[in-house]
Coordinates of C-alpha atoms in Angstrom, one line a residue:
Chain R
M1201 CA 25.9 -2.2 -16.8
H1202 CA 28.0 -2.8 -13.7
S1203 CA 29.6 -5.9 -15.0
S1204 CA 32.5 -4.9 -13.8
A1205 CA 32.7 -4.5 -10.5
S1206 CA 31.7 -8.3 -10.3
S1207 CA 35.1 -9.7 -11.1
T1208 CA 36.8 -12.2 -9.6
P1209 CA 37.3 -11.1 -6.1
P1210 CA 39.4 -13.1 -3.8
A1211 CA 38.5 -16.5 -1.4
S1212 CA 37.9 -14.5 1.8
A1213 CA 36.1 -11.4 0.2
S1214 CA 34.0 -14.3 -1.7
R1215 CA 32.8 -15.8 1.3
R1216 CA 32.5 -12.2 3.5
L1217 CA 30.0 -11.8 0.6
Q1218 CA 28.5 -14.8 0.9
L1219 CA 27.9 -14.2 4.2
A1220 CA 26.6 -11.1 3.7
S1221 CA 23.9 -12.6 0.6
L1222 CA 23.2 -15.0 3.1
L1223 CA 21.8 -12.7 6.1
R1224 CA 20.2 -10.9 3.0
E1225 CA 18.2 -13.3 1.8
R1226 CA 17.9 -16.4 4.5
W1227 CA 18.0 -13.2 7.2
D1228 CA 14.1 -14.3 8.4
L1229 CA 15.3 -18.1 9.2
V1230 CA 18.8 -16.7 10.3
A1231 CA 17.2 -14.1 12.7
L1232 CA 14.3 -17.1 14.1
G1233 CA 16.7 -19.4 14.8
L1234 CA 19.1 -17.1 17.6
L1235 CA 16.2 -16.0 18.7
A1236 CA 14.9 -19.6 19.1
I1237 CA 18.1 -20.8 20.6
A1238 CA 18.9 -17.8 22.6
P1239 CA 17.1 -18.6 26.1
L1240 CA 18.9 -21.5 26.7
V1241 CA 22.8 -20.5 26.1
I1242 CA 21.9 -16.4 27.8
P1243 CA 20.0 -17.5 31.2
A1244 CA 19.5 -13.5 31.7
L1245 CA 15.9 -14.4 29.8
G1246 CA 14.9 -15.8 32.2
G1247 CA 14.8 -13.1 34.3
A1248 CA 13.6 -9.3 33.8
L1249 CA 15.8 -9.5 30.3
G1250 CA 13.3 -12.2 29.0
G1251 CA 10.0 -10.1 29.9
Q1252 CA 11.9 -6.8 27.7
V1253 CA 12.3 -9.1 25.4
T1254 CA 8.9 -10.1 24.9
T1255 CA 7.4 -7.0 24.4
L1256 CA 9.5 -5.9 22.4
F1257 CA 8.1 -8.5 19.7
I1258 CA 5.0 -7.3 20.9
Y1259 CA 6.5 -4.1 19.7
C1260 CA 7.6 -6.0 16.3
I1261 CA 4.1 -6.8 15.9
L1262 CA 2.0 -4.0 16.5
A1263 CA 4.8 -1.9 14.6
L1264 CA 3.7 -4.5 11.5
G1265 CA 0.1 -3.8 11.8
L1266 CA 0.8 0.0 11.5
N1267 CA 3.3 -0.6 8.7
V1268 CA 0.2 -1.7 6.6
M1269 CA -1.3 1.3 6.5
V1270 CA 1.4 3.8 6.6
G1271 CA 4.0 1.7 5.1
Y1272 CA 1.7 0.1 1.9
T1273 CA -1.1 2.0 1.7
G1274 CA 0.8 5.7 1.9
L1275 CA -2.0 6.6 5.1
V1276 CA -1.0 8.2 8.1
H1277 CA -2.0 7.0 11.3
L1278 CA -0.9 9.0 14.2
G1279 CA -3.5 6.7 16.7
I1280 CA -2.2 3.2 16.2
A1281 CA -1.9 3.1 20.2
A1282 CA -5.5 3.2 20.3
F1283 CA -6.3 -0.6 18.7
F1284 CA -3.4 -1.5 20.8
G1285 CA -5.6 -0.7 24.1
I1286 CA -8.5 -1.9 22.8
G1287 CA -6.6 -5.1 22.2
A1288 CA -5.7 -5.2 25.6
Y1289 CA -8.9 -4.4 27.4
S1290 CA -10.9 -6.2 25.3
M1291 CA -8.3 -9.4 26.0
A1292 CA -8.4 -8.4 30.3
I1293 CA -12.5 -7.9 30.1
L1294 CA -12.7 -11.4 28.4
T1295 CA -10.8 -13.4 30.9
V1296 CA -10.2 -11.2 34.9
P1297 CA -12.1 -12.5 37.4
M1298 CA -14.4 -9.5 37.8
Y1299 CA -16.0 -10.1 34.5
P1300 CA -18.5 -13.0 34.1
F1301 CA -16.8 -14.3 30.1
Q1302 CA -13.4 -15.8 32.2
M1303 CA -12.7 -17.1 28.7
G1304 CA -10.0 -19.5 27.7
F1305 CA -6.2 -17.2 26.4
A1306 CA -6.9 -18.3 21.8
A1307 CA -10.9 -17.3 21.8
A1308 CA -10.2 -13.6 24.1
A1309 CA -7.5 -13.3 21.4
V1310 CA -9.2 -14.3 18.8
I1311 CA -12.8 -12.4 19.7
S1312 CA -10.2 -9.0 20.9
T1313 CA -8.2 -9.3 17.1
L1314 CA -11.6 -9.3 15.8
L1315 CA -12.9 -6.7 17.7
A1316 CA -9.6 -4.5 17.2
A1317 CA -10.5 -4.6 12.9
G1318 CA -14.3 -3.8 14.0
V1319 CA -13.7 -0.1 15.6
G1320 CA -11.0 0.3 12.7
L1321 CA -13.3 -0.8 10.3
A1322 CA -15.7 1.7 12.0
L1323 CA -13.1 4.4 12.5
G1324 CA -12.5 4.2 8.6
A1325 CA -15.3 4.0 6.6
P1326 CA -16.7 7.8 7.6
T1327 CA -12.8 8.7 7.2
L1328 CA -11.4 7.5 4.4
R1329 CA -12.3 10.5 2.4
L1330 CA -9.6 12.4 3.7
R1331 CA -6.7 12.6 2.4
G1332 CA -2.6 13.3 3.9
D1333 CA -2.9 15.4 6.8
Y1334 CA -6.0 15.5 7.7
L1335 CA -6.4 11.5 8.2
A1336 CA -3.3 12.2 10.2
I1337 CA -5.3 14.5 12.9
V1338 CA -8.9 12.6 12.2
T1339 CA -6.5 8.7 14.0
L1340 CA -4.7 11.7 15.9
G1341 CA -8.0 13.2 18.0
F1342 CA -9.3 8.4 18.2
G1343 CA -6.2 7.6 19.7
E1344 CA -6.8 10.5 22.5
V1345 CA -10.2 9.9 22.9
V1346 CA -9.7 5.9 23.3
K1347 CA -7.1 6.9 26.1
V1348 CA -8.7 9.1 27.8
T1349 CA -12.3 7.5 28.0
L1350 CA -10.7 3.9 29.1
R1351 CA -8.9 6.3 32.2
N1352 CA -12.7 7.8 32.4
L1353 CA -14.8 4.7 32.6
E1354 CA -13.6 3.3 35.9
Q1355 CA -16.9 1.4 35.8
I1356 CA -16.0 -0.6 33.1
T1357 CA -11.7 -0.5 32.5
G1358 CA -10.2 0.6 36.0
G1359 CA -9.5 4.0 35.6
M1360 CA -6.0 4.5 36.1
K1361 CA -5.8 1.1 37.9
G1362 CA -6.4 -0.9 34.7
L1363 CA -8.2 -4.6 34.7
N1364 CA -6.4 -7.6 36.5
P1365 CA -5.3 -9.9 36.9
V1366 CA -5.2 -10.7 33.1
P1367 CA -5.0 -14.9 33.6
P1368 CA -1.7 -17.0 32.0
P1369 CA -2.5 -18.6 29.0
G1370 CA -3.1 -22.2 29.7
A1371 CA -4.8 -21.3 32.8
G1372 CA -5.1 -24.2 35.0
V1373 CA -4.3 -26.6 32.0
T1374 CA -2.2 -28.7 33.1
L1375 CA 1.0 -30.6 30.0
G1376 CA 2.7 -33.6 30.8
G1377 CA 2.8 -32.8 34.7
V1378 CA 3.3 -29.1 34.2
D1379 CA 0.7 -26.5 35.7
L1380 CA 0.6 -24.2 32.1
G1381 CA -0.4 -21.3 33.3
M1382 CA 1.7 -21.7 36.9
A1383 CA 4.6 -22.0 34.5
F1384 CA 3.3 -19.1 32.0
A1385 CA 3.7 -16.7 35.5
I1386 CA 6.9 -17.6 36.9
D1387 CA 9.1 -18.5 33.4
P1388 CA 9.2 -15.6 31.0
R1389 CA 10.3 -17.7 28.6
Y1390 CA 7.0 -19.2 27.6
F1391 CA 5.8 -15.4 27.5
Y1392 CA 9.4 -15.4 25.4
Y1393 CA 7.9 -18.6 22.8
L1394 CA 4.6 -17.5 22.7
S1395 CA 5.1 -14.5 21.1
L1396 CA 8.1 -14.9 19.1
I1397 CA 5.9 -17.6 17.7
V1398 CA 3.2 -15.1 16.8
L1399 CA 5.9 -12.6 15.6
A1400 CA 7.1 -14.9 12.9
G1401 CA 3.2 -15.6 12.8
V1402 CA 2.8 -12.2 11.4
V1403 CA 5.9 -11.7 9.3
V1404 CA 4.9 -14.6 7.0
A1405 CA 1.5 -13.3 6.9
M1406 CA 2.2 -10.1 5.5
R1407 CA 4.9 -11.4 3.0
R1408 CA 2.1 -13.2 1.3
L1409 CA 0.1 -9.8 1.7
E1410 CA 2.7 -8.7 -0.1
N1411 CA 2.8 -10.5 -3.0
S1412 CA -1.2 -10.4 -3.2
R1413 CA -4.0 -9.0 -5.1
L1414 CA -4.9 -7.3 -1.8
G1415 CA -1.3 -6.7 -1.4
R1416 CA -0.6 -5.1 -5.3
A1417 CA -4.4 -2.6 -4.7
W1418 CA -2.6 -0.9 -1.4
V1419 CA 0.6 -0.4 -3.2
A1420 CA -1.3 0.5 -6.6
V1421 CA -3.5 3.0 -4.2
R1422 CA -1.0 4.8 -2.4
E1423 CA 1.2 5.5 -5.5
D1424 CA -2.1 6.2 -8.2
E1425 CA -5.2 6.5 -7.2
L1426 CA -7.0 7.4 -10.6
A1427 CA -4.7 4.9 -12.0
A1428 CA -5.8 2.3 -9.7
S1429 CA -9.0 2.7 -10.3
A1430 CA -8.9 2.6 -14.1
M1431 CA -7.2 -0.8 -13.5
G1432 CA -11.4 -1.8 -11.7
I1433 CA -10.1 -1.2 -7.6
S1434 CA -12.3 0.2 -5.9
A1435 CA -9.7 2.2 -3.3
T1436 CA -12.5 2.7 -0.7
R1437 CA -12.9 -0.8 -0.4
V1438 CA -9.1 -1.2 -0.4
K1439 CA -8.4 1.5 2.3
L1440 CA -10.7 0.1 4.6
S1441 CA -9.4 -3.3 4.3
A1442 CA -5.9 -1.9 5.4
F1443 CA -7.2 0.6 8.1
A1444 CA -9.3 -3.5 9.5
M1445 CA -6.0 -5.5 8.5
S1446 CA -3.3 -2.4 10.8
S1447 CA -6.0 -2.9 13.7
A1448 CA -6.3 -6.4 14.0
V1449 CA -2.7 -6.9 13.8
A1450 CA -2.8 -3.6 16.3
G1451 CA -5.6 -5.3 18.5
L1452 CA -3.3 -9.0 18.9
A1453 CA -0.6 -7.0 20.0
G1454 CA -2.6 -5.3 22.5
C1455 CA -4.2 -9.1 23.6
L1456 CA -0.4 -11.0 23.9
Y1457 CA 1.3 -6.9 26.1
A1458 CA -1.8 -7.8 28.4
A1459 CA -1.7 -11.5 29.0
S1460 CA 1.9 -10.7 29.3
L1461 CA 2.2 -8.1 31.7
S1462 CA -0.9 -9.6 33.7
T1463 CA -2.5 -6.4 33.8
T1464 CA -3.7 -4.1 31.1
A1465 CA -1.6 -1.2 33.1
D1466 CA -3.1 2.1 32.9
P1467 CA -4.4 3.6 29.9
N1468 CA -1.2 5.8 29.4
A1469 CA 0.6 3.2 28.3
Y1470 CA -1.8 3.6 25.1
D1471 CA -1.6 7.5 24.6
F1472 CA 0.1 9.1 21.7
N1473 CA 3.7 8.7 22.3
R1474 CA 3.5 5.2 21.6
S1475 CA 1.8 5.7 18.8
I1476 CA 4.7 7.9 17.6
M1477 CA 7.2 5.7 18.7
M1478 CA 5.6 3.2 16.6
L1479 CA 5.2 5.8 14.1
C1480 CA 9.3 6.5 13.5
A1481 CA 10.4 2.8 14.4
V1482 CA 8.4 2.2 10.7
I1483 CA 9.9 5.2 9.3
L1484 CA 13.3 4.9 10.3
G1485 CA 13.6 1.0 9.7
G1486 CA 12.0 1.6 6.1
L1487 CA 8.0 2.3 5.0
G1488 CA 6.6 -0.8 3.4
S1489 CA 9.8 -2.9 4.4
I1490 CA 9.6 -6.0 6.8
P1491 CA 13.1 -6.6 7.8
G1492 CA 12.6 -2.5 8.1
T1493 CA 10.3 -2.4 11.0
L1494 CA 11.2 -4.8 13.2
L1495 CA 14.7 -3.4 13.4
G1496 CA 13.1 0.1 13.8
V1497 CA 11.6 -1.3 16.5
A1498 CA 14.9 -3.2 17.9
I1499 CA 16.2 -0.2 17.5
L1500 CA 14.1 2.1 18.9
V1501 CA 12.4 0.2 22.1
G1502 CA 15.8 -1.5 22.6
F1503 CA 17.7 2.0 23.2
D1504 CA 14.0 3.0 25.4
T1505 CA 13.5 -0.6 27.1
V1506 CA 16.7 -2.1 27.2
L1507 CA 19.7 0.3 26.3
A1508 CA 18.6 3.3 28.3
P1509 CA 18.1 1.7 32.2
W1510 CA 21.1 -0.7 31.6
A1511 CA 23.0 2.1 30.9
D1512 CA 21.5 4.2 34.1
S1513 CA 22.4 1.5 35.9
W1514 CA 25.6 1.4 35.6
I1515 CA 26.6 4.7 35.3
Q1516 CA 24.9 4.3 39.1
Q1517 CA 27.1 1.1 39.2
M1518 CA 30.5 3.0 38.4
N1519 CA 29.6 6.3 40.9
I1520 CA 30.3 8.2 37.9
N1521 CA 27.2 10.3 39.4
P1522 CA 27.4 10.4 43.0
T1523 CA 26.2 14.1 43.4
G1524 CA 23.0 12.2 41.2
S1525 CA 22.9 15.8 38.6
S1526 CA 20.2 14.4 35.7
L1527 CA 23.0 16.3 33.4
L1528 CA 24.4 13.3 34.0
S1529 CA 22.3 10.3 33.7
F1530 CA 21.3 8.4 30.6
S1531 CA 17.5 8.8 30.4
G1532 CA 17.9 12.5 30.5
W1533 CA 19.7 12.4 26.7
R1534 CA 18.0 9.7 26.2
L1535 CA 15.0 11.7 23.9
A1536 CA 17.8 14.4 22.6
L1537 CA 19.7 10.8 21.4
F1538 CA 16.3 9.6 19.4
G1539 CA 15.8 12.7 18.0
L1540 CA 19.3 13.1 17.1
A1541 CA 19.3 9.1 15.7
L1542 CA 15.9 10.2 13.4
V1543 CA 17.6 13.8 11.7
L1544 CA 21.0 12.2 11.0
V1545 CA 18.7 8.5 9.0
M1546 CA 15.9 10.3 7.6
R1547 CA 18.9 13.1 6.1
F1548 CA 21.5 10.2 5.0
R1549 CA 19.1 7.0 4.3
P1550 CA 16.1 9.1 3.2
A1551 CA 14.4 5.7 2.2
G1552 CA 15.0 4.1 5.8
L1553 CA 17.7 1.4 7.5
V1554 CA 16.7 -1.6 5.1
P1555 CA 14.1 -0.1 2.2
S1556 CA 11.5 -2.0 1.1
R1557 CA 12.5 -3.9 -1.8
R1558 CA 10.5 -1.4 -4.4
L1559 CA 12.7 1.1 -3.0
A1560 CA 16.2 -0.5 -3.1
A1561 CA 15.4 -1.4 -6.1
E1562 CA 14.5 2.4 -7.8
L1563 CA 19.0 2.6 -6.1
H1564 CA 20.2 0.3 -8.2
E1565 CA 18.4 0.4 -11.3
G1566 CA 19.3 -1.1 -14.9
Q1567 CA 20.4 -3.9 -12.7
T1568 CA 18.7 -7.0 -13.7
Chain O
M455 CA -26.3 -0.6 -33.7
P456 CA -24.3 1.2 -31.0
I457 CA -23.2 -0.2 -28.2
F458 CA -22.0 3.2 -26.3
E459 CA -23.9 6.1 -26.9
V460 CA -23.4 9.2 -24.9
S461 CA -25.9 12.4 -25.2
H462 CA -25.9 15.5 -24.3
L463 CA -23.3 15.4 -21.8
V464 CA -22.4 18.5 -19.3
A465 CA -19.9 18.8 -17.3
G466 CA -16.7 20.8 -16.3
Y467 CA -14.8 22.1 -12.9
G468 CA -16.5 24.8 -10.6
P469 CA -18.1 27.3 -12.8
I470 CA -15.9 26.3 -15.9
K471 CA -18.5 24.0 -18.3
A472 CA -16.1 21.8 -20.5
L473 CA -18.1 20.3 -21.8
D474 CA -21.2 21.5 -23.3
G475 CA -23.6 18.9 -24.6
V476 CA -21.9 16.4 -26.1
S477 CA -23.2 13.6 -29.1
F478 CA -21.6 10.5 -30.0
D479 CA -21.8 6.6 -30.5
V480 CA -19.9 4.0 -31.1
N481 CA -20.6 0.7 -32.8
A482 CA -19.0 -3.1 -31.9
G483 CA -15.6 -3.1 -32.8
E484 CA -15.2 0.5 -34.2
L485 CA -12.0 2.6 -33.8
I486 CA -13.9 5.9 -33.7
A487 CA -11.3 9.3 -33.2
I488 CA -11.6 12.3 -30.9
I489 CA -9.7 14.8 -31.8
G490 CA -9.1 19.0 -31.3
A491 CA -6.7 21.1 -29.6
N492 CA -5.7 20.7 -25.8
G493 CA -8.3 22.5 -23.3
A494 CA -10.5 21.0 -25.9
G495 CA -12.6 19.0 -23.4
K496 CA -10.8 15.5 -25.3
T497 CA -9.3 14.4 -21.9
T498 CA -12.2 15.9 -19.4
L499 CA -14.7 13.5 -22.0
L500 CA -12.7 10.4 -20.8
M501 CA -13.0 10.9 -17.3
T502 CA -16.1 11.7 -17.1
I503 CA -17.1 8.6 -19.1
S504 CA -14.8 6.7 -16.6
G505 CA -16.6 8.4 -13.5
V506 CA -13.8 10.7 -12.2
V507 CA -15.3 13.7 -13.3
P508 CA -19.0 14.2 -12.5
A509 CA -21.6 14.4 -14.8
R510 CA -24.5 17.1 -15.0
S511 CA -26.2 16.9 -17.4
G512 CA -27.3 14.5 -20.2
S513 CA -26.7 10.4 -20.1
I514 CA -24.2 7.8 -21.2
R515 CA -25.1 4.2 -21.7
F516 CA -23.1 0.9 -22.1
L517 CA -24.7 -2.1 -23.9
D518 CA -27.9 -0.6 -23.2
Q519 CA -27.7 0.3 -19.3
P520 CA -27.1 3.6 -18.1
I521 CA -23.7 4.1 -16.7
N522 CA -23.0 7.9 -15.6
G523 CA -23.4 7.7 -11.7
L524 CA -21.6 4.4 -11.2
L525 CA -18.1 4.7 -9.9
T526 CA -15.3 4.3 -11.4
H527 CA -14.2 0.4 -10.8
E528 CA -17.7 -0.1 -11.3
I529 CA -17.8 1.3 -14.6
V530 CA -14.4 -0.7 -15.6
R531 CA -15.6 -3.9 -13.9
L532 CA -18.5 -3.8 -16.5
G533 CA -16.0 -3.5 -19.8
V534 CA -14.8 -0.1 -20.0
G535 CA -11.3 0.9 -20.1
H536 CA -9.6 3.7 -19.7
S537 CA -5.8 4.2 -20.5
P538 CA -5.9 7.6 -19.1
E539 CA -3.3 10.5 -20.5
G540 CA 0.4 10.8 -19.5
R541 CA 0.4 6.8 -18.9
R542 CA -0.2 6.5 -15.7
I543 CA 1.8 3.9 -14.9
F544 CA 3.0 2.4 -11.8
P545 CA 6.9 3.7 -11.6
R546 CA 7.7 2.0 -8.6
L547 CA 6.5 -1.5 -9.0
T548 CA 7.9 -4.2 -11.4
V549 CA 6.6 -4.2 -15.2
R550 CA 4.8 -7.9 -14.1
E551 CA 3.6 -6.0 -11.4
N552 CA 1.8 -3.6 -12.9
L553 CA 0.1 -6.3 -15.5
Q554 CA -1.0 -8.5 -12.8
L555 CA -2.7 -4.8 -11.5
G556 CA -4.1 -4.8 -14.9
G557 CA -6.0 -7.8 -14.4
F558 CA -7.0 -6.6 -10.9
T559 CA -10.7 -8.0 -12.3
Q560 CA -9.6 -11.1 -13.3
P561 CA -10.2 -14.1 -11.2
D562 CA -8.5 -17.0 -12.6
R563 CA -4.7 -17.0 -11.7
W564 CA -4.1 -18.6 -14.6
Q565 CA -6.3 -17.0 -16.4
L566 CA -4.5 -13.8 -15.6
K567 CA -1.1 -15.6 -16.5
R568 CA -1.8 -16.6 -19.4
D569 CA -3.5 -13.2 -20.6
I570 CA 0.3 -11.7 -19.4
A571 CA 2.2 -13.7 -21.2
E572 CA -0.4 -13.1 -24.1
A573 CA 0.3 -9.1 -23.8
C574 CA 4.7 -10.2 -23.6
N575 CA 3.8 -11.5 -27.3
L576 CA 2.1 -8.7 -28.4
F577 CA 4.7 -6.3 -27.0
P578 CA 8.4 -8.4 -27.5
V579 CA 10.4 -5.8 -25.3
L580 CA 8.2 -6.1 -22.0
G581 CA 8.7 -9.8 -21.5
T582 CA 12.6 -8.4 -20.8
R583 CA 11.5 -6.3 -18.5
M584 CA 9.2 -7.9 -16.5
N585 CA 11.0 -7.2 -13.0
Q586 CA 12.3 -4.1 -13.8
L587 CA 10.4 -1.3 -12.3
G588 CA 7.7 0.3 -14.6
G589 CA 9.2 4.0 -13.5
T590 CA 13.1 3.0 -15.6
L591 CA 11.4 2.1 -18.7
S592 CA 11.8 4.6 -21.8
G593 CA 8.4 6.7 -22.6
G594 CA 7.6 4.1 -25.1
E595 CA 7.7 1.1 -23.4
Q596 CA 5.6 3.2 -20.4
Q597 CA 3.1 3.4 -23.4
M598 CA 3.6 -0.3 -24.8
L599 CA 3.1 -1.0 -21.2
A600 CA 0.0 0.6 -20.2
L601 CA -1.9 -0.6 -23.1
A602 CA -0.7 -3.9 -22.6
R603 CA -2.0 -3.5 -18.8
A604 CA -5.5 -1.6 -20.5
L605 CA -6.2 -5.0 -22.7
I606 CA -5.1 -7.5 -20.0
G607 CA -8.1 -6.2 -17.7
R608 CA -10.7 -7.5 -21.3
P609 CA -12.2 -4.5 -21.8
K610 CA -15.2 -4.0 -24.6
L611 CA -14.8 -0.5 -24.8
L612 CA -11.0 1.1 -24.9
M613 CA -10.5 4.6 -23.6
L614 CA -7.4 6.0 -24.9
D615 CA -6.5 9.7 -24.2
E616 CA -3.3 10.6 -26.4
P617 CA -1.4 7.5 -26.3
S618 CA 0.9 9.3 -28.9
L619 CA 1.9 12.0 -26.8
G620 CA 5.3 12.5 -26.7
L621 CA 7.2 9.3 -28.2
A622 CA 9.7 9.0 -31.0
P623 CA 8.0 8.3 -34.7
L624 CA 9.1 4.9 -34.6
V625 CA 7.7 4.7 -31.4
V626 CA 4.4 5.9 -32.6
V627 CA 4.3 3.6 -35.6
K628 CA 4.2 0.5 -33.5
I629 CA 1.6 1.9 -30.9
F630 CA -0.3 2.6 -34.0
E631 CA -0.1 -0.8 -35.3
V632 CA -1.3 -2.3 -32.0
I633 CA -3.7 0.1 -31.6
A634 CA -5.4 -0.8 -35.2
G635 CA -5.1 -4.0 -34.2
L636 CA -7.7 -4.1 -31.6
T637 CA -10.7 -4.0 -33.4
S638 CA -9.7 -7.5 -35.2
R639 CA -10.5 -8.4 -31.2
G640 CA -13.6 -7.3 -30.9
I641 CA -12.5 -4.5 -28.7
A642 CA -14.2 -1.1 -29.6
V643 CA -11.6 1.8 -29.5
I644 CA -11.6 5.4 -28.6
L645 CA -8.9 7.3 -29.4
V646 CA -8.7 11.3 -28.1
E647 CA -5.7 12.0 -30.0
Q648 CA -3.7 15.6 -31.1
N649 CA -2.1 13.9 -34.3
A650 CA -5.5 14.1 -35.7
R651 CA -4.1 13.1 -38.9
A652 CA -2.2 9.2 -37.3
A653 CA -6.0 9.0 -35.6
L654 CA -8.4 9.8 -38.3
R655 CA -6.6 7.2 -40.9
L656 CA -7.2 4.8 -38.4
A657 CA -10.2 5.6 -37.6
S658 CA -13.9 4.6 -39.3
R659 CA -15.2 7.7 -38.1
G660 CA -14.3 11.0 -36.4
Y661 CA -15.7 13.4 -34.6
V662 CA -14.0 17.2 -33.6
L663 CA -14.4 18.6 -30.2
E664 CA -14.0 22.3 -29.4
S665 CA -14.7 24.0 -26.6
G666 CA -16.9 21.5 -24.9
R667 CA -19.0 20.9 -28.5
I668 CA -19.0 18.4 -31.1
T669 CA -18.4 20.8 -34.1
L670 CA -18.1 18.4 -36.9
S671 CA -18.4 14.4 -37.9
G672 CA -17.7 11.9 -40.4
S673 CA -16.2 9.5 -41.2
G674 CA -11.9 9.2 -41.2
P675 CA -11.4 10.0 -44.7
E676 CA -13.9 12.3 -45.0
L677 CA -12.8 14.4 -42.0
L678 CA -8.8 14.0 -43.2
N679 CA -10.4 15.8 -47.0
D680 CA -12.4 18.6 -45.3
R681 CA -11.3 21.9 -45.2
R682 CA -11.6 23.0 -41.6
V683 CA -10.0 20.0 -40.3
R684 CA -7.4 20.7 -43.1
D685 CA -6.6 24.1 -42.0
A686 CA -7.0 23.8 -38.6
Y687 CA -5.6 19.8 -37.5
L688 CA -3.5 18.5 -40.0
G689 CA -1.3 21.7 -40.6
E690 CA -1.6 22.1 -44.1

């Protein structure tokens, strides 16, 4: 019993408590609200920063997809970037002028997402008997195979040049006198809002999944496969569905990525580093935790793509490093800091920065 | 009329034959006990029936249909419930989620709600702990949860593996009370127990398993009074 701790606190402390509990329970609406008004009050989001934050949202979607496999179902996946790439390249093939399809954004996104899910199923079906380390190696290998294939199939994928230009959503559509395609191409805030809306949709979907029959089956298989099958759960089918769901969400993120950059970029954008970065984000934030995953991406990717370049240019502007020594550039220390942060988090918060509800409850057992 | 029949069942691990030609049957609404020492093959028998351990030869029939070769979840869906040894509740899921998983095969979510409410009627303590994690329950409560979870799956035949293991005597009494009531609900039960006396008192028939073979069988009272059973399993 912990009732003694909750005896009437002073007024200011209780207000702070209210704020804290508001943040904990309604963090999603608070964050969504802040992000929705941010472009209206921060002019920089209309420039390069807007594009960077859009990329951040896209990685959040990717990490939420990975979380289905690694977090909920407990299957180690080291090749999520491959499905990100499949989504991006399929988006490009369905829309770029060099191919005859030239579909609209929405139709291409739906097809690409389904395609990624299909590839996930095809990879999952023969490998599901593998557990732990072995599955990790298969997914790692698959990631490399996809990257090398994208690079070598030059006639189809454009090799190192990638495929471009991927047209923006709404190309050729005018809405209230505004050419939507042009607006998307010129003002990064359009993509900012588009990816924010998709991200919010994925968060809502993940939440509903967590409390669904399928979501419980994922966790049951993670916790105890034998007991799960004694409940009438087919572990094979449940794991396959996790594979497909993970791949689909990663593919969707890939679609947004290609469209927002208007190119697939070169195949190295879908390499092992990206997979590992996403895995680190999920683990750092908290396996199986939606807010944790989002925070993990915000910290890791934000550090990498927003903070590190900013710190570099600041050092240059301040003329701290006139000789150009790499020891004094922030980017040089980037990975060391990154590693240190991971080690510290795992040492002091092994369940992640925002542990999932289940793990959090474990730390507060006895409270009702 | 037996609803469940095992004949000449052989199964094992590698070179070891854990079951060496086991045959027995269960009638509708009957409770049978399988007793035996550690390592006699009791758990392997239930695991083989559930399809977790593959049968090497012999047959398993449930409701006049062969079930050997089916996958575990398919066997469960036919109505053969299995509450495995060591309870195997999901420690990091709440009591409610554990019960919901027990009704995984129930497609009607309102029916599932009613079934969960009914299980809480049977074990009122579970009703007060719905949002607590399974792993934080006491051993007795976990066994109740395991039993409730198995019942929510609406089995026609329920296999219970050592439900009294490691529990306080008073809790054992409560658990056996519930098990005794299962047959009146039309559920046939295979009760595997080391606590031979309690099991044979409940059972209409019993089988003694020794080194993978059935060495003795008879009605509950017959076995309770059998010289060999008394010497070996009742500690007299």
